[in-house]
PDB file of C-alpha atoms in Angstrom:
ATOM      1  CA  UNK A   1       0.000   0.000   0.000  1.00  0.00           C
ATOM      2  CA  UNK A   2       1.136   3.390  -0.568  1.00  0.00           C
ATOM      3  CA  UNK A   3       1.066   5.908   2.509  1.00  0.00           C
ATOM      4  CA  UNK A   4       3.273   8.131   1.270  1.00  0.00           C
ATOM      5  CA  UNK A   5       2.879  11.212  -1.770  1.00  0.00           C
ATOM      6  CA  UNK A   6       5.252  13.424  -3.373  1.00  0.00           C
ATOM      7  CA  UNK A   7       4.833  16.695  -4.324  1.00  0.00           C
ATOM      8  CA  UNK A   8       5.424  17.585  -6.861  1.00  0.00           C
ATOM      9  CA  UNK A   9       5.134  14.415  -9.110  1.00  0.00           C
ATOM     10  CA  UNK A  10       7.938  16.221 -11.780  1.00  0.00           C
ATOM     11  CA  UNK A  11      10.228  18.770 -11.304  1.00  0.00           C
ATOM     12  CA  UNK A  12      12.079  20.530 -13.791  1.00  0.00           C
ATOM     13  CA  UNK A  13      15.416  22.826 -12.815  1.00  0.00           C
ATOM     14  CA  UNK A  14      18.384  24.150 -14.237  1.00  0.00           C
ATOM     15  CA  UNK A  15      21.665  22.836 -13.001  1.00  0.00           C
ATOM     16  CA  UNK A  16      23.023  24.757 -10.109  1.00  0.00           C
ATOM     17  CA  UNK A  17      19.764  25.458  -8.416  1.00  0.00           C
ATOM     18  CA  UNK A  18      17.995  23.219  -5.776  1.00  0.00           C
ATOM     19  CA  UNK A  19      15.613  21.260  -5.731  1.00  0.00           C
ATOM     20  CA  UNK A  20      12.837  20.657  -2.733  1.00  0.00           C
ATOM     21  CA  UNK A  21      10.877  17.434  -3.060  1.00  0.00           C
ATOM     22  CA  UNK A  22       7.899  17.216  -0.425  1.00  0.00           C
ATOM     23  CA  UNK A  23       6.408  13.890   1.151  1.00  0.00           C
ATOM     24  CA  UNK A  24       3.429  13.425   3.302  1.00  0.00           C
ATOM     25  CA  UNK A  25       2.130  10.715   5.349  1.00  0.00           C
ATOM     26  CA  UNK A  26      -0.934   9.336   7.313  1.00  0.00           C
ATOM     27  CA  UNK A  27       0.121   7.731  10.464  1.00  0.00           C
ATOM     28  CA  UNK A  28       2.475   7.870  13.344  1.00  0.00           C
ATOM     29  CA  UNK A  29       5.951   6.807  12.232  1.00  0.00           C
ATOM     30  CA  UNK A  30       8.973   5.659  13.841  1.00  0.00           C
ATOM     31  CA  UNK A  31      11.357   6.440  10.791  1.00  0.00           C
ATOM     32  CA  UNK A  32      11.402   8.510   7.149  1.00  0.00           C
ATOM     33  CA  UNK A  33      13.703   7.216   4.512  1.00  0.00           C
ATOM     34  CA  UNK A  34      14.638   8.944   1.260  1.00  0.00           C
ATOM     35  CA  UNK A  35      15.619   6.874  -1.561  1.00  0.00           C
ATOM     36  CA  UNK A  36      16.748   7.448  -5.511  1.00  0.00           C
ATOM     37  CA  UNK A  37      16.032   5.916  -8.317  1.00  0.00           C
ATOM     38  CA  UNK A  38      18.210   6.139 -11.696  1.00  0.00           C
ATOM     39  CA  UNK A  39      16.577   5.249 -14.713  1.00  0.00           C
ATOM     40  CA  UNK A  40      16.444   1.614 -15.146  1.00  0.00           C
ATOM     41  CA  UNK A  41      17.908   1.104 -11.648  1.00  0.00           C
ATOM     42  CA  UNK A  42      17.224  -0.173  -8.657  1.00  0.00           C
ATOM     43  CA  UNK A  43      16.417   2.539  -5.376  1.00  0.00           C
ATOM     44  CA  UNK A  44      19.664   3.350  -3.269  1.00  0.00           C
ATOM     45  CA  UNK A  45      18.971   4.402  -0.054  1.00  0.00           C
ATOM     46  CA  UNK A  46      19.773   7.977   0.577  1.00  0.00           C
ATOM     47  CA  UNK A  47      19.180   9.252   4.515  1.00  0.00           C
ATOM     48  CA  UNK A  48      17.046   8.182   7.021  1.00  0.00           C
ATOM     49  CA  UNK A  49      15.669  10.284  10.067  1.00  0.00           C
ATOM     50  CA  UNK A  50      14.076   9.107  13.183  1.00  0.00           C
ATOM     51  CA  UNK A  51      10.557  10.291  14.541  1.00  0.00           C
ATOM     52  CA  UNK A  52      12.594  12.442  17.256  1.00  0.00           C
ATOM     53  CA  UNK A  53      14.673  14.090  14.547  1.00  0.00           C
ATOM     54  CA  UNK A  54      13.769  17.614  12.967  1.00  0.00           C
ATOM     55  CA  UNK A  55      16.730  18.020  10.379  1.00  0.00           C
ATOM     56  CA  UNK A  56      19.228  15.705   9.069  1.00  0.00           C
ATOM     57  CA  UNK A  57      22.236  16.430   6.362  1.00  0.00           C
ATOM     58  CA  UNK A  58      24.419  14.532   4.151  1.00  0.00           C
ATOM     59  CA  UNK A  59      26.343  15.867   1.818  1.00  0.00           C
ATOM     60  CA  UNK A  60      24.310  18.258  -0.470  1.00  0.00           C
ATOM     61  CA  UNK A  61      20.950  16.686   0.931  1.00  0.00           C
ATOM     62  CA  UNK A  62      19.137  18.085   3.888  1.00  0.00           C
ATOM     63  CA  UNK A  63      16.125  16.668   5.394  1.00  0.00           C
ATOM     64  CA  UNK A  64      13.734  17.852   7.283  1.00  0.00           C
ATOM     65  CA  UNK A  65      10.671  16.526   9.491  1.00  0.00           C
ATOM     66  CA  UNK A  66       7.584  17.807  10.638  1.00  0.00           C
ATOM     67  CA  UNK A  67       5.703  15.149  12.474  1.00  0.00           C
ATOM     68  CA  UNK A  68       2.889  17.438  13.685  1.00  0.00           C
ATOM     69  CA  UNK A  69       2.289  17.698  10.151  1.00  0.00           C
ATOM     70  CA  UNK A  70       3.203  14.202   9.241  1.00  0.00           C
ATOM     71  CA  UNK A  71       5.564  15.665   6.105  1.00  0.00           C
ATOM     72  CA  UNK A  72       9.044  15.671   5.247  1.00  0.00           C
ATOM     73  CA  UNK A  73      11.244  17.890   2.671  1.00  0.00           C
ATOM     74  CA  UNK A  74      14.166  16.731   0.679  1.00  0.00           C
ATOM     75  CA  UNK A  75      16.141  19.565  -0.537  1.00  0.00           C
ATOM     76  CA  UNK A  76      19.039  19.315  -3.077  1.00  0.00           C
ATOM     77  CA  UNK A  77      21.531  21.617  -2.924  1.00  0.00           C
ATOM     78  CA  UNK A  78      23.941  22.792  -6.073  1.00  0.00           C
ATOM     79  CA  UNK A  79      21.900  20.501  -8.280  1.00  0.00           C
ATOM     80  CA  UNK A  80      23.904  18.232 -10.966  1.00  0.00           C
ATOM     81  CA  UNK A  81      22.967  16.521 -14.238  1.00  0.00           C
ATOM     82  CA  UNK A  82      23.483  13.317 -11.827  1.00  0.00           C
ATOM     83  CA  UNK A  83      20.846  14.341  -9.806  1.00  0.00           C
ATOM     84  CA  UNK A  84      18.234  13.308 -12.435  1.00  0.00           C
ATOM     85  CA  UNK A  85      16.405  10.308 -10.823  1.00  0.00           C
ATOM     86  CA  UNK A  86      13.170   9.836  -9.056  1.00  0.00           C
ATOM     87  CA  UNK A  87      12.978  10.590  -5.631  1.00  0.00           C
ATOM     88  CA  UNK A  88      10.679   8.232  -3.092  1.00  0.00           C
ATOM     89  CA  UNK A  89       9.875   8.492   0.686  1.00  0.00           C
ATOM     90  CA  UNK A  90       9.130   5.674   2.746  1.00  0.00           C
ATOM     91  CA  UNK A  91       7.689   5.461   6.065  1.00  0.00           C
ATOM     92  CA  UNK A  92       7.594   2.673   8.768  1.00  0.00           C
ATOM     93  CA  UNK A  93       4.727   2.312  11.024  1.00  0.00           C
ATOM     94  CA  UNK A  94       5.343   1.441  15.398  1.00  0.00           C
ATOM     95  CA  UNK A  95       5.437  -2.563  15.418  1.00  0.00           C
ATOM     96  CA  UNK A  96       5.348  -2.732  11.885  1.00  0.00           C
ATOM     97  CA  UNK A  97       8.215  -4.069   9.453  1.00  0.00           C
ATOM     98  CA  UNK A  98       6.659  -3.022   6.395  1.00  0.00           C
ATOM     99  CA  UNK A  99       7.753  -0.037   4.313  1.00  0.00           C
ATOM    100  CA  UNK A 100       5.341   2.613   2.783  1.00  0.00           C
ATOM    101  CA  UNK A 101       6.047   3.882  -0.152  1.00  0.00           C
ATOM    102  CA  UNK A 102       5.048   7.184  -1.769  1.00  0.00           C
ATOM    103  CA  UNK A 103       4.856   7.149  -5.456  1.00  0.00           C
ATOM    104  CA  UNK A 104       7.681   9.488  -6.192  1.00  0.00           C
ATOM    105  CA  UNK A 105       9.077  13.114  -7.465  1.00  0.00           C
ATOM    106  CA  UNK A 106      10.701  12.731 -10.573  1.00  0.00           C
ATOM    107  CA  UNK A 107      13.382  15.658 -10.605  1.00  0.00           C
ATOM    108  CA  UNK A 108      15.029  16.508 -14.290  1.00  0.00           C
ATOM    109  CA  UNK A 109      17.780  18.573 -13.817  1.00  0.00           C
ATOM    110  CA  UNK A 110      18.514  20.434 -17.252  1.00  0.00           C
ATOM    111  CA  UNK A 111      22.252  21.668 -18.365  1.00  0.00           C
TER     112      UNK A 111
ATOM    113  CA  UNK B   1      30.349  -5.205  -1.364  1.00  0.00           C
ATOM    114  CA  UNK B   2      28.749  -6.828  -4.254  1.00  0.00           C
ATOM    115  CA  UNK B   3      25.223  -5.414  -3.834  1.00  0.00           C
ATOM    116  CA  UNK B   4      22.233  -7.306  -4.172  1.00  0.00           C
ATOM    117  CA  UNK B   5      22.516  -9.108  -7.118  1.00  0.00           C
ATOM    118  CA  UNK B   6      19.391  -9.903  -9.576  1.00  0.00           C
ATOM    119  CA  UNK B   7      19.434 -12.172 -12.588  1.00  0.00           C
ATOM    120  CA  UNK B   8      18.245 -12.405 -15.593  1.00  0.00           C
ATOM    121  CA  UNK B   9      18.234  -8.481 -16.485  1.00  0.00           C
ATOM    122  CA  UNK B  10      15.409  -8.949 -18.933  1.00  0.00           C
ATOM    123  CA  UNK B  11      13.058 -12.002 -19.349  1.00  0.00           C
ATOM    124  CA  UNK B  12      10.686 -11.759 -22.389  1.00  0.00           C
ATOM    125  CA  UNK B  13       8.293 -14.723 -22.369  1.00  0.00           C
ATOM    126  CA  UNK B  14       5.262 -16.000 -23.843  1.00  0.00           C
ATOM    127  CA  UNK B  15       1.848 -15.985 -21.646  1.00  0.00           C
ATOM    128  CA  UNK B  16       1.596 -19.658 -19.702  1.00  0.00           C
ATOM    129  CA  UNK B  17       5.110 -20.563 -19.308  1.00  0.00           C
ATOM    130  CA  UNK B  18       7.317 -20.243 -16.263  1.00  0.00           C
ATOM    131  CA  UNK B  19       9.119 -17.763 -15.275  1.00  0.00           C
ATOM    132  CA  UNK B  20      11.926 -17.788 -12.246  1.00  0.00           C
ATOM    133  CA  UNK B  21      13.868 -14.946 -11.054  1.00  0.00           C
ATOM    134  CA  UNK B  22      16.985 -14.646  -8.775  1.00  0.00           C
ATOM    135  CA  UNK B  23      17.949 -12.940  -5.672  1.00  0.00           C
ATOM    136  CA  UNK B  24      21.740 -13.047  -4.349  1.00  0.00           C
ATOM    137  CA  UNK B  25      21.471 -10.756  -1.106  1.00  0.00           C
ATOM    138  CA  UNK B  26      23.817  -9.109   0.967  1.00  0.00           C
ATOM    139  CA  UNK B  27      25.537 -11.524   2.978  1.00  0.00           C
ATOM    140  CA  UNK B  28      25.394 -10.988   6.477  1.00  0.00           C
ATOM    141  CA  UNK B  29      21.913  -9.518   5.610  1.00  0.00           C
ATOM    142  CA  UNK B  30      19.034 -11.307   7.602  1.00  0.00           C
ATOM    143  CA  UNK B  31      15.945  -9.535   5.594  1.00  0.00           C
ATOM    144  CA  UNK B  32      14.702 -10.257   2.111  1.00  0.00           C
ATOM    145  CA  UNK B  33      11.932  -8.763   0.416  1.00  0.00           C
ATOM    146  CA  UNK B  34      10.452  -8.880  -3.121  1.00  0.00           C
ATOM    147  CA  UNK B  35       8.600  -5.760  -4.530  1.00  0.00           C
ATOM    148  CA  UNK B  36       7.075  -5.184  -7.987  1.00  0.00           C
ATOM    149  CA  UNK B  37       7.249  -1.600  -9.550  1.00  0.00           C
ATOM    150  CA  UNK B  38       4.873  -1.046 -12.269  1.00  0.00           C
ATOM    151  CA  UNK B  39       3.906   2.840 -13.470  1.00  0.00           C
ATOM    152  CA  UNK B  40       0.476   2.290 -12.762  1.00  0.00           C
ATOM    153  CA  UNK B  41       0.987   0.706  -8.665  1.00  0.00           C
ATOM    154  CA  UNK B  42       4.229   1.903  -7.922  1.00  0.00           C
ATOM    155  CA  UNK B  43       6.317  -0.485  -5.520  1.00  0.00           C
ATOM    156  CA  UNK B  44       4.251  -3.218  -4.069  1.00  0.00           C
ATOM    157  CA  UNK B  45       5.662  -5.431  -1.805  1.00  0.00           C
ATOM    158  CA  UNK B  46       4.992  -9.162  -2.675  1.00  0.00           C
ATOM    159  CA  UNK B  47       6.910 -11.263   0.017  1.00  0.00           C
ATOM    160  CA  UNK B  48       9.174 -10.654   2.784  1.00  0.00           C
ATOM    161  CA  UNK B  49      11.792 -13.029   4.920  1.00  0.00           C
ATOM    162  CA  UNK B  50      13.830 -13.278   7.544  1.00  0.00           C
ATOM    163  CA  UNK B  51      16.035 -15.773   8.275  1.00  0.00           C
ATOM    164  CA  UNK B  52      15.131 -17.289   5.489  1.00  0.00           C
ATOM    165  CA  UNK B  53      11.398 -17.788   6.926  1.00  0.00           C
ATOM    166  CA  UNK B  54       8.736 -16.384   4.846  1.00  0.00           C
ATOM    167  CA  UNK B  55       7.224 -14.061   6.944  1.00  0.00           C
ATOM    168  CA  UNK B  56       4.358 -12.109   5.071  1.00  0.00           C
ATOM    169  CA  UNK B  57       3.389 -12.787   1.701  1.00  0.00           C
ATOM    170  CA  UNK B  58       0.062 -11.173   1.656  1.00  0.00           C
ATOM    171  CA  UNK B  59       1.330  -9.413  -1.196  1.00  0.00           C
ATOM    172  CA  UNK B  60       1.551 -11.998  -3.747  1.00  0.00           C
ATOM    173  CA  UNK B  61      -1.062 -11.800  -6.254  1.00  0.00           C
ATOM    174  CA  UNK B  62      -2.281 -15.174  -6.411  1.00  0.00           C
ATOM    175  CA  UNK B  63      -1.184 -18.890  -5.902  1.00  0.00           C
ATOM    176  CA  UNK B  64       0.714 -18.619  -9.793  1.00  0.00           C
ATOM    177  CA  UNK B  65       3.128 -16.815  -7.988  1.00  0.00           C
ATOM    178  CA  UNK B  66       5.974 -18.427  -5.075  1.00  0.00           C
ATOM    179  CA  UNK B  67       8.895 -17.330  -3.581  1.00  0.00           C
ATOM    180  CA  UNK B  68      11.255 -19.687  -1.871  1.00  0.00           C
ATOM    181  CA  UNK B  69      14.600 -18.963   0.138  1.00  0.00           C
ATOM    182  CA  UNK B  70      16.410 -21.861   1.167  1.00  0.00           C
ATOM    183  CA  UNK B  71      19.375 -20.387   2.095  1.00  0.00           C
ATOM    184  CA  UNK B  72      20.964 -17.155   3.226  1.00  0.00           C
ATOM    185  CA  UNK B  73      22.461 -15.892   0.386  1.00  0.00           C
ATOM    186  CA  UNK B  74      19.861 -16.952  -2.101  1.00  0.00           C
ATOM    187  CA  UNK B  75      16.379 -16.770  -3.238  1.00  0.00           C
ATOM    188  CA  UNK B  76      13.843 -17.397  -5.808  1.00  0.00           C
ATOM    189  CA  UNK B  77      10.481 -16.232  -6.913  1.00  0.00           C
ATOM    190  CA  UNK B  78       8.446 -18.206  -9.623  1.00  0.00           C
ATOM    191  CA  UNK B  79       5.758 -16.702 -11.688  1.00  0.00           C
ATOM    192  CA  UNK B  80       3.464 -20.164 -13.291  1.00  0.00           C
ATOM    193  CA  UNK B  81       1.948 -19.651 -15.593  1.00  0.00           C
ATOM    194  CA  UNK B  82       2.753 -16.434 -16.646  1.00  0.00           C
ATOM    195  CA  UNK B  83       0.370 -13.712 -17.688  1.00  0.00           C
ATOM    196  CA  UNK B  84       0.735 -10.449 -19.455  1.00  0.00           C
ATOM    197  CA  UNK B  85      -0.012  -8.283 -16.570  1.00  0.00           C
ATOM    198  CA  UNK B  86       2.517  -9.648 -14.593  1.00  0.00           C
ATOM    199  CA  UNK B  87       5.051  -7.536 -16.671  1.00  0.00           C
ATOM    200  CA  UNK B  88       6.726  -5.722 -14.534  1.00  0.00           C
ATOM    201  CA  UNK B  89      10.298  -4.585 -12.687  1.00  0.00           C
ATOM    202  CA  UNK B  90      10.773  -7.165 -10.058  1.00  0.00           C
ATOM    203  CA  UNK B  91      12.877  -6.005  -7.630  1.00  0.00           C
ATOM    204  CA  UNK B  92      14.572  -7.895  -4.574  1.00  0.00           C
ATOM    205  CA  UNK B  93      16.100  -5.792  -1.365  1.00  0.00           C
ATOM    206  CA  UNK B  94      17.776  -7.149   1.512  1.00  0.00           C
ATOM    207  CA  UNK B  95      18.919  -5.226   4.704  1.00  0.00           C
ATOM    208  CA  UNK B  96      20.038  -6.305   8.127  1.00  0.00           C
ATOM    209  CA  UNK B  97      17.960  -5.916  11.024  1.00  0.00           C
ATOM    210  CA  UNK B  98      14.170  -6.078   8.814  1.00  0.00           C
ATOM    211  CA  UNK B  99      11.760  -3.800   9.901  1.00  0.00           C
ATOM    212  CA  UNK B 100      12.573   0.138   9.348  1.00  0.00           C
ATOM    213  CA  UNK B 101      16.285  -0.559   8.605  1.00  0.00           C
ATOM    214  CA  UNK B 102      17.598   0.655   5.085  1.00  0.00           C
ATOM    215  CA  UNK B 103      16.904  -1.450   2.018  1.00  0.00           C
ATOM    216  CA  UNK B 104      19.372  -2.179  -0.283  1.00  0.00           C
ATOM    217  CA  UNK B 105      17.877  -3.355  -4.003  1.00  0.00           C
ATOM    218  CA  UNK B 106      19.206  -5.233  -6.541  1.00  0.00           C
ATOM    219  CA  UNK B 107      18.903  -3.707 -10.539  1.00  0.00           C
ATOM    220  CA  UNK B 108      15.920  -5.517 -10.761  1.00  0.00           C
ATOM    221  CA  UNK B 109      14.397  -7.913 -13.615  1.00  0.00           C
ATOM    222  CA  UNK B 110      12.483  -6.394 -16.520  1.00  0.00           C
ATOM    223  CA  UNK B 111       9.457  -9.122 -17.162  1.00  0.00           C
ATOM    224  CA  UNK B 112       7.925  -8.802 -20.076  1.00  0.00           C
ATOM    225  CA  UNK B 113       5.090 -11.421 -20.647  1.00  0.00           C
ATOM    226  CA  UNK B 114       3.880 -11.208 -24.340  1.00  0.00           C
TER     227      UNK B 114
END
């Protein structure tokens, strides 16, 4: 089943400027994962942040949670040609070992 | 690291025959799962194990499909007989510690059931 949704479902940029990526979700959560998708790839797993966590970084990605408004941000700094992928959020539920997925933000990043 | 590893890349078959794909997780990894992404669904999960134990596979379509793993560091799952709408990207993940923890997917296989 699929908890989570992006917003936007496309995004278009030129390279150099960031990209945001939204993601919201329906019930209490212990975790939030980010993951990318290349074209005709399978998802790599980008950052993960706990329920108690507001802001997380890595690299040119910073994350950021709002669990009183059960969403999350993914924001691309600096963005490259390399950055074009799809972009999914997952969620995992208290007790429960099962992912949910959102069905993506796919992010073109234009030379 | 070797990844996940998924074979065959591509599998173009005809509708009613068999169809088996491959799963090579990370060792030392204790979870398994098998998803399906289509464009119209998105990633479903279809089966997930630990320890090699099947541990939910409410998400397998019906009984033409099975998964088995009868070993750590390998699995199967068997589409019979095969039907167009089960073209798809299968994907297989494994991670260690199940649950929340961080998947790590193969490059999935590209079924394609004509």
């Amino acid at each position: 089943s699929q908890q989570g949704e992006e917003d936007p479902q496309a995004l278009s940029i030129q390279e150099g400027e960031n990209a945001t990526m939204n993601c919201s979700y329906k019930t209490s959560i212990n975790n939030l994962q980010w993951y990318r998708q290349n074209s005709g790839r399978g998802l790599v797993h980008l950052i993960l942040i706990r329920s108690n966590e507001r802001e997380k970084h890595s690299g040119r990605l910073r994350v950021t949670l709002d669990t009183s408004k059960k969403s999350s941000s993914l924001l691309i700094t600096a963005s490259r040609a390399a950055d074009t992928a799809s972009y999914f959020c997952a969620t995992d539920e208290p007790s429960n070992y099962q992912l949910i997925w959102g069905a993506g933000t796919k992010l073109i990043i234009k030379p | 690291d070797a990844g996940v590893i998924q074979s065959p890349r591509h599998e173009v078959t005809e509708m009613g025959q068999e169809v088996t794909l491959r799963c090579k997780p990370i060792s030392g990894h204790n979870s398994l799962f098998w998803y399906r992404q289509t464009m119209m669904r998105g990633l479903e999960l279809l089966i997930y194990f630990n320890n090699n134990v099947p541990i939910d596979d409410s998400g397998m379509p019906e009984d033409r499909f099975s998964a088995k793993m009868p070993n750590a560091s390998f699995s199967t799952l068997k589409i019979q007989p095969s039907e167009p709408r089960d073209s798809a990207v299968y994907f297989c993940a494994s991670s260690l510690g199940g649950g929340g923890s961080p998947l790590h997917f193969g490059n999935g296989t590209r079924l394609t059931v004509t």
